[in-house]
Short mmCIF file of C-alpha atoms in Angstrom, two decimals:
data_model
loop_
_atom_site.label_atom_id
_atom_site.label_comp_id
_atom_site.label_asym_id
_atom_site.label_seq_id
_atom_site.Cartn_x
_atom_site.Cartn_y
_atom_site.Cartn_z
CA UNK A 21 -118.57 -159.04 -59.74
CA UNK A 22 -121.05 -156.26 -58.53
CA UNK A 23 -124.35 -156.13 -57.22
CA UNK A 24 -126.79 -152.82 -56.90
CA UNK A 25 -129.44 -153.22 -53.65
CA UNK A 26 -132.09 -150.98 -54.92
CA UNK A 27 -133.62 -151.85 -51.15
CA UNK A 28 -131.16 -150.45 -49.02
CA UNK A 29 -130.11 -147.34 -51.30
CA UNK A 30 -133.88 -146.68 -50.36
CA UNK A 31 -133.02 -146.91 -46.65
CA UNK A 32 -130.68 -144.52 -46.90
CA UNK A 33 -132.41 -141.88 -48.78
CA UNK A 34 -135.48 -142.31 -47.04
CA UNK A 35 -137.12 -141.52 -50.65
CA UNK A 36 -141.01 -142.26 -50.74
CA UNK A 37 -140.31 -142.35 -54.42
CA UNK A 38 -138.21 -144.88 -54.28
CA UNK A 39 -140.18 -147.02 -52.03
CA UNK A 40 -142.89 -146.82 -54.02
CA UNK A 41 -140.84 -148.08 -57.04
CA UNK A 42 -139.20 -150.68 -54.79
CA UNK A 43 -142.61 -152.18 -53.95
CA UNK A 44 -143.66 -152.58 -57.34
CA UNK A 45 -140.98 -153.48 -58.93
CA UNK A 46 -139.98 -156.40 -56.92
CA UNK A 47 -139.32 -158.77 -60.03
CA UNK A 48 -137.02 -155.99 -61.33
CA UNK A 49 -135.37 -156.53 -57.82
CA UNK A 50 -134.40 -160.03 -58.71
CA UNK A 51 -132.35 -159.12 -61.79
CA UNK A 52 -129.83 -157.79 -59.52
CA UNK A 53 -127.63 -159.80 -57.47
CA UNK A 54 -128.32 -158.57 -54.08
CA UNK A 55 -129.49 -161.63 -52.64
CA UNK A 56 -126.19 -162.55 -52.30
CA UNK A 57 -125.10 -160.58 -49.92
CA UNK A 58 -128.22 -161.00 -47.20
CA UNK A 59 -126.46 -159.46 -44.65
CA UNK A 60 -126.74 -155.82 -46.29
CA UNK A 61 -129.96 -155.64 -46.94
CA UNK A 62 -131.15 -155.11 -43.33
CA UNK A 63 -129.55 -155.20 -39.78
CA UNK A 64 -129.76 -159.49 -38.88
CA UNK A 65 -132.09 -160.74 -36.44
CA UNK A 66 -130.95 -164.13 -36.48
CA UNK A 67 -132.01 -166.57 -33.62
CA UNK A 68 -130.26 -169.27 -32.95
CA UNK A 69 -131.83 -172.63 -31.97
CA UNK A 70 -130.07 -175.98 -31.48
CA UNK A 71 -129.40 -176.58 -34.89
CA UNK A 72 -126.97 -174.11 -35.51
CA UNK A 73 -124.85 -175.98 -33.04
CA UNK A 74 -124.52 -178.90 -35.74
CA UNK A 75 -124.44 -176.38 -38.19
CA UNK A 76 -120.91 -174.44 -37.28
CA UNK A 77 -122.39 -171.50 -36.92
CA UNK A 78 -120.76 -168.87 -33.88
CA UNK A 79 -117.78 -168.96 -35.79
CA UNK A 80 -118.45 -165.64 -37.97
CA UNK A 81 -117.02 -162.95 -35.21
CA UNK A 82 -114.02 -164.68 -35.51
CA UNK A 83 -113.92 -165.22 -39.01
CA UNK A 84 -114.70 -161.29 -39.30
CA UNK A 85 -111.46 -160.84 -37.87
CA UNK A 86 -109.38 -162.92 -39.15
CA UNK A 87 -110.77 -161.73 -42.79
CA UNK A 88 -110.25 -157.86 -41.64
CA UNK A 89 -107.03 -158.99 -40.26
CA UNK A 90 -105.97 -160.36 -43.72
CA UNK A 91 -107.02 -157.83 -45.60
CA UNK A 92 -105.15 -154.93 -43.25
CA UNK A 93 -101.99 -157.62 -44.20
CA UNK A 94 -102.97 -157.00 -47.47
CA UNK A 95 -103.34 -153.17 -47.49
CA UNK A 96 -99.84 -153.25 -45.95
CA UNK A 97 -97.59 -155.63 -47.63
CA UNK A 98 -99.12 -156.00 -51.26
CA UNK A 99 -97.63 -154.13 -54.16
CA UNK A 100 -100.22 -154.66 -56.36
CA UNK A 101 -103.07 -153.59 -53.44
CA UNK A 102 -100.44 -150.87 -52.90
CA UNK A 103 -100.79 -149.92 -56.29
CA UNK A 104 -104.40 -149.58 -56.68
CA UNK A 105 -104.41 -147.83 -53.66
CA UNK A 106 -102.62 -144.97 -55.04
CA UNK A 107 -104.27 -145.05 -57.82
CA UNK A 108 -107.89 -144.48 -56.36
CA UNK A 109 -106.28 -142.01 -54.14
CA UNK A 110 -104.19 -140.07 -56.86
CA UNK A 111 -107.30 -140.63 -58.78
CA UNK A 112 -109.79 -138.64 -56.42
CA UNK A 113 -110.71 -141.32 -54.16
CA UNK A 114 -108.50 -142.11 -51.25
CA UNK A 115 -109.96 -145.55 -49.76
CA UNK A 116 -110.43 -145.75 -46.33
CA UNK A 117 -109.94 -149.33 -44.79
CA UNK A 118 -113.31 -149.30 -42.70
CA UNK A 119 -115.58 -147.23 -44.51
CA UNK A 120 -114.44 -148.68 -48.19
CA UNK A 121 -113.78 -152.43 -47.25
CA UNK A 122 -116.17 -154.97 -45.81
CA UNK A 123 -116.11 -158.33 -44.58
CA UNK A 124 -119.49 -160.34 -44.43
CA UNK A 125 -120.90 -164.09 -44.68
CA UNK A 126 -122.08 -164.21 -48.11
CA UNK A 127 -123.93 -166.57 -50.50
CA UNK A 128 -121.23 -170.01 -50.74
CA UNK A 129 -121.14 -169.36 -54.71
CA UNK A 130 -119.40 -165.73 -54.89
CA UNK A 131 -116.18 -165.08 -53.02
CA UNK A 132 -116.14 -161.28 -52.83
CA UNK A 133 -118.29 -157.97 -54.47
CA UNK A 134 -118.65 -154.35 -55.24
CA UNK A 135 -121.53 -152.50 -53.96
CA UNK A 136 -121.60 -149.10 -55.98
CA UNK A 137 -124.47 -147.70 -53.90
CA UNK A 138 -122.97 -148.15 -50.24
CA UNK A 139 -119.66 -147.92 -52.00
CA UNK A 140 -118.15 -150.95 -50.16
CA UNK A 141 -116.20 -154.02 -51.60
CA UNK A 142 -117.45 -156.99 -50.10
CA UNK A 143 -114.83 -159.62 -49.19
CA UNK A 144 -116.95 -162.81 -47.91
CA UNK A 145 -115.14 -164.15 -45.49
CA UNK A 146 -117.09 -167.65 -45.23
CA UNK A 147 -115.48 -168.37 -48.70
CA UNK A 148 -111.87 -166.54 -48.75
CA UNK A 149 -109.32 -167.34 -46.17
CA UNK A 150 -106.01 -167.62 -47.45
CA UNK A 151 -103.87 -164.40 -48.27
CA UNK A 152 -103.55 -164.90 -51.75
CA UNK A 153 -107.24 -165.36 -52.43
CA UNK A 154 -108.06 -162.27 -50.64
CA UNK A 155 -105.53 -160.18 -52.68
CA UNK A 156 -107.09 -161.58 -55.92
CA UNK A 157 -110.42 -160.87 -54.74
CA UNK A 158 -109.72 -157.43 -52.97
CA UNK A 159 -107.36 -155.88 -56.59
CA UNK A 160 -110.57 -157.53 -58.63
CA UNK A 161 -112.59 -155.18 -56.59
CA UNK A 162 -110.65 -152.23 -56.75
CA UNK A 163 -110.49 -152.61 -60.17
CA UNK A 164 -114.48 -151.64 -60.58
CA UNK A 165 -113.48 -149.15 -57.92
CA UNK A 166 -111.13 -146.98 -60.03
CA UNK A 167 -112.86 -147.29 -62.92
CA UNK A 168 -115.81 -145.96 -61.00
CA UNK A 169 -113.71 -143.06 -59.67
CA UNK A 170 -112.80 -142.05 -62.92
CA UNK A 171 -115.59 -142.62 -65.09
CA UNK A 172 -119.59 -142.66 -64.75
CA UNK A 173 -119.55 -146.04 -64.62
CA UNK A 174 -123.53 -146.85 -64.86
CA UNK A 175 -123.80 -150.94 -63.24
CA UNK A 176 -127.05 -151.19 -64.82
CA UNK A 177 -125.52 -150.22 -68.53
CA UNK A 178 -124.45 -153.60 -69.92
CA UNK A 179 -122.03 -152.45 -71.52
CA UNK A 180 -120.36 -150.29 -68.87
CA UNK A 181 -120.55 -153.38 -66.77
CA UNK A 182 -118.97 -155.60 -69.57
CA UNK A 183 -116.33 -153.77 -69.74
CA UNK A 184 -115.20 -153.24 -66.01
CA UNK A 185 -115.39 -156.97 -65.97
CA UNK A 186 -113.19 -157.79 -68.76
CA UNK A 187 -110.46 -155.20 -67.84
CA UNK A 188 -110.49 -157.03 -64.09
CA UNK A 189 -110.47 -160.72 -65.99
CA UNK A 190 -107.63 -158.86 -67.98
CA UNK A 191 -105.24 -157.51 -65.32
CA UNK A 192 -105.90 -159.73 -62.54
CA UNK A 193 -106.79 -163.19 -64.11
CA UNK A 194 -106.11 -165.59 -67.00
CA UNK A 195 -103.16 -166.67 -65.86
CA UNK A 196 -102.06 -169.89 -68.50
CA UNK A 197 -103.13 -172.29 -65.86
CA UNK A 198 -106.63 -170.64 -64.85
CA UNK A 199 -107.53 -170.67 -68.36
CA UNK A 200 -106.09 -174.69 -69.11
CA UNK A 201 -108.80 -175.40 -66.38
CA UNK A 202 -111.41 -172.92 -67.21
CA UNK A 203 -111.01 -175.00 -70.84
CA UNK A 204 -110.67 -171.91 -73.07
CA UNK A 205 -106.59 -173.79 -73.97
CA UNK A 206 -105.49 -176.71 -75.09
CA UNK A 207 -102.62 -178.12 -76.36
CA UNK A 208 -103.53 -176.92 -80.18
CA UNK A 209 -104.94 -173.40 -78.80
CA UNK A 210 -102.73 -171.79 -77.17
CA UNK A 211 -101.98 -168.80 -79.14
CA UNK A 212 -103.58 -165.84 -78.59
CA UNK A 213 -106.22 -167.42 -76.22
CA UNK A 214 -105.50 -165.34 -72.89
CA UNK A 215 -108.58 -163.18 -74.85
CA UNK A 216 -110.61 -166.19 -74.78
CA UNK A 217 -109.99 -166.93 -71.15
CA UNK A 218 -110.90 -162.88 -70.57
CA UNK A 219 -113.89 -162.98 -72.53
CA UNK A 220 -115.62 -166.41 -70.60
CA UNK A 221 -114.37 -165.59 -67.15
CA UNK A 222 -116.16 -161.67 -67.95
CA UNK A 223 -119.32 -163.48 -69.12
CA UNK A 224 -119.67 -165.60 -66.22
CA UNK A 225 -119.16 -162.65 -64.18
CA UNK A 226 -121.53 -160.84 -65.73
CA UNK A 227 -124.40 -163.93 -65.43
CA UNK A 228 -123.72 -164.46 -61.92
CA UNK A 229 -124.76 -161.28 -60.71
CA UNK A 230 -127.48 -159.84 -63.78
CA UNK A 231 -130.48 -162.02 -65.07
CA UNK A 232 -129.74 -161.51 -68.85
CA UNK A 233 -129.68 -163.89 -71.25
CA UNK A 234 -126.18 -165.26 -72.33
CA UNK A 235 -126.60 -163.99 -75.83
CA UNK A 236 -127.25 -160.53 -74.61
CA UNK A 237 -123.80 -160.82 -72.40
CA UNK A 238 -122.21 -162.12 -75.34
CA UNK A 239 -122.95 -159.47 -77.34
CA UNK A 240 -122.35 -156.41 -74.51
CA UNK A 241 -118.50 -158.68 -74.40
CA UNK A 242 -117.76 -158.47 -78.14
CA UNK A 243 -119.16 -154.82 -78.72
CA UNK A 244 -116.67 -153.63 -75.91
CA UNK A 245 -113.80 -155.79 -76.26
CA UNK A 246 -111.27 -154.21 -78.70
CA UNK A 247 -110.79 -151.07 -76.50
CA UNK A 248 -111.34 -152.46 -72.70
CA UNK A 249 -108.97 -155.53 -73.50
CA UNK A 250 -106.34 -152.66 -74.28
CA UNK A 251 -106.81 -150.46 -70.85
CA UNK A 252 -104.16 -151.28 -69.24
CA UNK A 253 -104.63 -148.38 -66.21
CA UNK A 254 -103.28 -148.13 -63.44
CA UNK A 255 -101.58 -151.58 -63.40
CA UNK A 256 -99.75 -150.94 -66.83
CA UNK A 257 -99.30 -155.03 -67.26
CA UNK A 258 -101.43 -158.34 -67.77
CA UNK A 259 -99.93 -159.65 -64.57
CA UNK A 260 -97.97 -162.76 -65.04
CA UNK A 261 -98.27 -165.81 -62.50
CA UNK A 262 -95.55 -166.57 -60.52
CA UNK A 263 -93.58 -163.33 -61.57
CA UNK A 264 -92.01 -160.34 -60.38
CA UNK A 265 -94.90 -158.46 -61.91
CA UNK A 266 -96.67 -157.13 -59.28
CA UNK A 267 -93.57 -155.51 -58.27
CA UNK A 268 -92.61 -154.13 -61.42
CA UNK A 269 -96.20 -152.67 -61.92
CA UNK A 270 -95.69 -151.01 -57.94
CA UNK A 271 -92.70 -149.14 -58.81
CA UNK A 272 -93.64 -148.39 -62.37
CA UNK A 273 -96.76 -146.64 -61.01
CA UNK A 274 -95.02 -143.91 -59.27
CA UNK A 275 -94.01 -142.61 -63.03
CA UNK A 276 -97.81 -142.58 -63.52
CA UNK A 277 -98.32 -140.61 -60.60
CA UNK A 278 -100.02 -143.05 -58.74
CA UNK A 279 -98.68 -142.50 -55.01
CA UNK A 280 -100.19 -143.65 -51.82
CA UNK A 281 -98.22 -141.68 -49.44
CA UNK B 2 -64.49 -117.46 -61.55
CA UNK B 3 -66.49 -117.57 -65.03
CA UNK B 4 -64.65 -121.01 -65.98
CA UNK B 5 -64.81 -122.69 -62.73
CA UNK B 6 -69.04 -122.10 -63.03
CA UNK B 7 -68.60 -123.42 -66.68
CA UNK B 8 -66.60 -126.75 -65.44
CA UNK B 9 -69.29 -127.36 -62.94
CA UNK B 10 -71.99 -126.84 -65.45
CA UNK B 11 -70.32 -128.68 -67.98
CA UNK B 12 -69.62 -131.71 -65.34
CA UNK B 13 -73.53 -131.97 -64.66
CA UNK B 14 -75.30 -132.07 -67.91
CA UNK B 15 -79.46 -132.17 -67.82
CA UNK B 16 -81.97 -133.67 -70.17
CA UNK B 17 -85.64 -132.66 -70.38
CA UNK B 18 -87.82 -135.12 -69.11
CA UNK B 19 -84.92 -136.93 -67.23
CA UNK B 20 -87.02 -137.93 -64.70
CA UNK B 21 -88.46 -140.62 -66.75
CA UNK B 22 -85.21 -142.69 -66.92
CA UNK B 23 -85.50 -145.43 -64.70
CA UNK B 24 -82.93 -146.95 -62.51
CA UNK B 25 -80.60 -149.13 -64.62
CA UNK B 26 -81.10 -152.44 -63.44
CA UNK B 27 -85.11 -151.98 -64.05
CA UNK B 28 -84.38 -152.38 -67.98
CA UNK B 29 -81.80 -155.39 -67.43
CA UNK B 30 -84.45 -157.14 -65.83
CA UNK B 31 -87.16 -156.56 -67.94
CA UNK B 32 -84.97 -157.29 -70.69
CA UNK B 33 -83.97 -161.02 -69.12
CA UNK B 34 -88.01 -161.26 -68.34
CA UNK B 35 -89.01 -160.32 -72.30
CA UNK B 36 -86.28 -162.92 -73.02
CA UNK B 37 -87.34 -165.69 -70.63
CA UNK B 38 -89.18 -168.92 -71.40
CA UNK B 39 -91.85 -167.80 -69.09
CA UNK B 40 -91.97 -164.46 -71.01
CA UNK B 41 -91.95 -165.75 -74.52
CA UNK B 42 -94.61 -168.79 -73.61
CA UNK B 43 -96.43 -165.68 -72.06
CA UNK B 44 -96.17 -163.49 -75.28
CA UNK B 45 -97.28 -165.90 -77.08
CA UNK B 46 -99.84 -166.94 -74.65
CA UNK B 47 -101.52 -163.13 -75.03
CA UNK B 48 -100.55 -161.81 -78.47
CA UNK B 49 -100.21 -164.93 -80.80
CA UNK B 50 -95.99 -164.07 -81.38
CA UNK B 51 -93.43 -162.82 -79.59
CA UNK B 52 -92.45 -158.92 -78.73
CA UNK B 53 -89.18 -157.05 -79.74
CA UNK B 54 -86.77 -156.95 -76.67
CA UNK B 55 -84.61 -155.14 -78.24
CA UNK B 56 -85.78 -151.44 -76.57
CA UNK B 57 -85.31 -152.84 -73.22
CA UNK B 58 -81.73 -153.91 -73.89
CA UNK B 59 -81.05 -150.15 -75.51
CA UNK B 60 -82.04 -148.91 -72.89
CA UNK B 61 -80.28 -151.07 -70.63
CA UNK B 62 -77.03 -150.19 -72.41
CA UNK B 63 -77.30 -146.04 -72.88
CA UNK B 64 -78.62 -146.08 -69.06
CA UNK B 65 -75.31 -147.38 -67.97
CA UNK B 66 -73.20 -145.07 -70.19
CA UNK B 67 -75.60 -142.23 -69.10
CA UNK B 68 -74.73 -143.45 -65.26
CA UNK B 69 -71.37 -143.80 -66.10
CA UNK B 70 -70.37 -141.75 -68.24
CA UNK B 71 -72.99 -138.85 -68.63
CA UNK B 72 -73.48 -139.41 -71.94
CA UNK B 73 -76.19 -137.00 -72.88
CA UNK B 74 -77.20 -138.84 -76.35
CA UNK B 75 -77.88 -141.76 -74.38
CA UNK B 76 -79.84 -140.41 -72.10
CA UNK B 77 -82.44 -138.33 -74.73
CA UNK B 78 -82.89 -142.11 -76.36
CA UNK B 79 -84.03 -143.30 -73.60
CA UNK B 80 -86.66 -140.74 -72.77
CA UNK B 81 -87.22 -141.16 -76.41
CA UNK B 82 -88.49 -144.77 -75.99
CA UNK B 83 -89.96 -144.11 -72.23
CA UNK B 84 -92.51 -141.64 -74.26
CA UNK B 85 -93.10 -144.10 -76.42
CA UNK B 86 -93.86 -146.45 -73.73
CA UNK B 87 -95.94 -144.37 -72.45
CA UNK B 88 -98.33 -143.12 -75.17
CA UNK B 89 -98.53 -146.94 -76.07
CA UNK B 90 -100.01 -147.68 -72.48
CA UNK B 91 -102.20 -144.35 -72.01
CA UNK B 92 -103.50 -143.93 -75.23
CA UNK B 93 -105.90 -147.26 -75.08
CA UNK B 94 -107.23 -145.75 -71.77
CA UNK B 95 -107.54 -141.99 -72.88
CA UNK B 96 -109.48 -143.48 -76.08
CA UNK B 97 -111.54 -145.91 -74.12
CA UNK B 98 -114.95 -144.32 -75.54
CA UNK B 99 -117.26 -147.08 -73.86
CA UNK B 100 -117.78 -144.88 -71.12
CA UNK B 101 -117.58 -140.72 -69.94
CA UNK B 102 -114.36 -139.06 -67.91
CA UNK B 103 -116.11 -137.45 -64.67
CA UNK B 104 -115.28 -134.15 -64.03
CA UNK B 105 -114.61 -134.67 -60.11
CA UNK B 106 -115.12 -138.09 -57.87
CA UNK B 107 -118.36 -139.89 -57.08
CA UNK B 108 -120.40 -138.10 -54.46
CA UNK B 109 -121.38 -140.61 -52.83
CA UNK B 110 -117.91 -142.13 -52.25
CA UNK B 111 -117.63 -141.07 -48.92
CA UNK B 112 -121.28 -140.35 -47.57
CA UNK B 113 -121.71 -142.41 -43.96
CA UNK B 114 -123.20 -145.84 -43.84
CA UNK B 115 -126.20 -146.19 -42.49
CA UNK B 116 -126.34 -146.06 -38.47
CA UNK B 117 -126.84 -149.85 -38.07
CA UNK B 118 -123.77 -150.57 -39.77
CA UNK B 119 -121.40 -148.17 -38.60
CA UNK B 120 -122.88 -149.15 -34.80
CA UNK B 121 -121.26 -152.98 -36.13
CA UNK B 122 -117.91 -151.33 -37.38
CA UNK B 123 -117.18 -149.49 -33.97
CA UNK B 124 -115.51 -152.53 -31.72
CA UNK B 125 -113.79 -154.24 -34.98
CA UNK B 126 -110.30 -154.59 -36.07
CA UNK B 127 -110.59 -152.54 -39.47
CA UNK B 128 -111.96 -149.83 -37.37
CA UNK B 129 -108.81 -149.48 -34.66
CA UNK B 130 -106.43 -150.04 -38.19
CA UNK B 131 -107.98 -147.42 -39.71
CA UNK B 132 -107.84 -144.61 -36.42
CA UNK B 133 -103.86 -146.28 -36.48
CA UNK B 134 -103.24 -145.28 -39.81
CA UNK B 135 -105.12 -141.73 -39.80
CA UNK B 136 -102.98 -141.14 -36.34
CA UNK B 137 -105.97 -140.60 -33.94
CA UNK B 138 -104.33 -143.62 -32.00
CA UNK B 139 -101.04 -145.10 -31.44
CA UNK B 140 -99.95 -147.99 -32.90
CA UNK B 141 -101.15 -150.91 -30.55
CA UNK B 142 -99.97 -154.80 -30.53
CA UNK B 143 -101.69 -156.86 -32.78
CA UNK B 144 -101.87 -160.24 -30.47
CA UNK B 145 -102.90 -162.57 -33.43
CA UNK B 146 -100.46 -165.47 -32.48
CA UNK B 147 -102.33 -166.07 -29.22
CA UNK B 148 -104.69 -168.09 -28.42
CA UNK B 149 -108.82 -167.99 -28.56
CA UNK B 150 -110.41 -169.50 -26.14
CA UNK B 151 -114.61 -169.57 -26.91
#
């Protein structure tokens, strides 16, 4: 998923424009999903009284490492992560661990974002902690991320942002299992329904971070479907649970020219 | 002299393109995969019936006699089906209309963060990783096995 903080891309150009727009157009401000992510928006002043003792907070600084810690696992070890990583830099845009990957306390409903604006992926650490999570999360990301490089990928353009969300449901979900309990299978719908599974996990995507009606999603999904269900780039493969796929993709990917080194 | 150069040419033959044959045991394996329970449930699973496996286990067979025996034949019907392979997996991205190619990167893809961030990034772990990797420091110990004491 992806947010866009209209408030702190006017912090950083120090625009009077745009904080004249952001004033008035507060309401506008809620269609996108920055309050998600409240850490971003502005440096925390947090007190703490005796509440947060009951409360478990203290914990994040270590949680911030172990996250970052994870994720430089990741960086290191995954082929998949390896993958994408060559991609964005063969593509143009070599990603740097610190300035390109974040780890923050987030909202308890989302696990991990893009922010297209800063130009960070968001990994929330209060919600991710186990290796495998984090990988999902973090290739999800870089997903939006290379098809950003590449393209003018405009997260306000429904359709732009229907489609980078059903090519990361594509490659790096809807696995059989995900979509038995996401309920788009059963036992008399099996064939062909790894679309299905794409197509609700995008649109739920899509409604957790934009206020637009459901039809509207539904519509963006099916107008873009045929042709961003097919791009396959850079990962070449659905990726199959419990495979060798990851793998395969890694070494196929030097054939592409995709090379991190 | 002239027949010794044509023995050594003729004992190393080329293809064009012959960089795109893959090692040999990368088309048994996807073979056995395309052939697999998994596979087939998983083919069926995406595409409603079941792929041709057929290519991978050509290819599997002229790679070895290419290894072997330098067979050039062999060898151009692989590349043969490795171009196929890849127009089949570019050509849905190249014709991806929904959105524009850029002509060069984002510019904003590496402008700083803003100073109250980058103030939080200087003491963390990502931040020593990173100066690791770039080589502006050596590689340190990472004690993550030890203890915490709050």
């Amino acid at each position: 998923m992806t947010f866009i903080d209209p408030s702190s891309s006017a912090e950083q150009l120090e625009d009077d424009k745009l904080k004249s727009s952001r004033r008035s157009s507060s309401s506008e401000d809620r269609q996108w999903g920055y309050d998600l992510y409240p850490q971003r928006r502005k440096k925390s002043t947090e007190t703490h009284g005796i509440t947060s003792l009951l409360d478990t907070k203290g914990q994040e600084n270590i949680s911030k490492i172990k996250c970052e810690r994870t994720i430089y696992k990741c960086i290191k070890q995954s082929p998949i992560i390896k993958l994408m990583m060559g991609a964005l830099k063969s593509s143009g845009c070599p990603v740097d661990i610190r300035r390109h990957i974040s780890c923050e306390e987030c909202a308890p409903t989302v696990s991990g974002g893009y922010d297209p604006i800063l130009n960070q992926v968001v990994i929330c650490q209060n919600s991710v902690h186990k290796i495998g999570h984090i990988q999902s999360v973090l290739l999800h990301e870089m997903i939006h991320m290379f098809d950003y490089c590449r393209h003018d990928l405009n997260f306000k353009n429904l359709d732009h942002l229907a489609c980078t969300e059903i090519r990361a449901a594509n490659l790096a979900h809807c696995s059989f299992l995900s979509a038995w309990t996401q309920g788009d299978v059963s036992v008399f719908n099996i064939k062909q329904a790894h679309g299905d599974c794409v197509k609700s996990k995008a649109l739920s995507s899509i409604l957790a971070t934009r206020d637009v009606s459901t039809t509207e999603a539904i519509d963006a999904i099916e107008r873009v479907f045929p042709k961003c269900y097919s791009d396959l780039e850079p990962i070449g493969r659905r990726i199959r649970r419990n495979s060798d796929d990851m793998f395969k993709a890694y070494t196929e990917g030097y054939y592409y020219g995709y090379d991190n080194s | 002299m002239t027949e010794t150069s044509t023995e050594n040419e003729e004992k190393a033959p080329t293809v064009e393109d012959e960089w795109m044959i893959r090692p040999c045991p990368v088309y048994d394996e996807e073979y056995k995969d395309c052939t697999s329970i998994k596979g087939r449930f998983h083919q069926y699973f995406v595409f409603g019936e079941t792929l041709n496996c057929i290519p991978w286990k050509r290819d599997y067979d002229n790679c070895c006699r290419w290894r072997d025996n330098k067979d050039v034949k062999s060898a151009k019907e692989i590349v043969e089906n490795e171009k196929a392979r890849r127009r089949q997996r570019l050509e849905p991205h190249y014709g991806n209309d929904v959105w524009t190619r850029r002509k060069s990167p984002p510019e904003n893809w590496n402008t700083p963060l803003p100073e109250h961030i980058q103030k939080e990034y200087e003491a963390s772990y990502l931040n020593i990783k990173a100066k690791e990797m770039r080589g502006e420091i050596p590689t340190q110990v990472d004690p993550s096995n030890y203890c915490v004491l709050m």
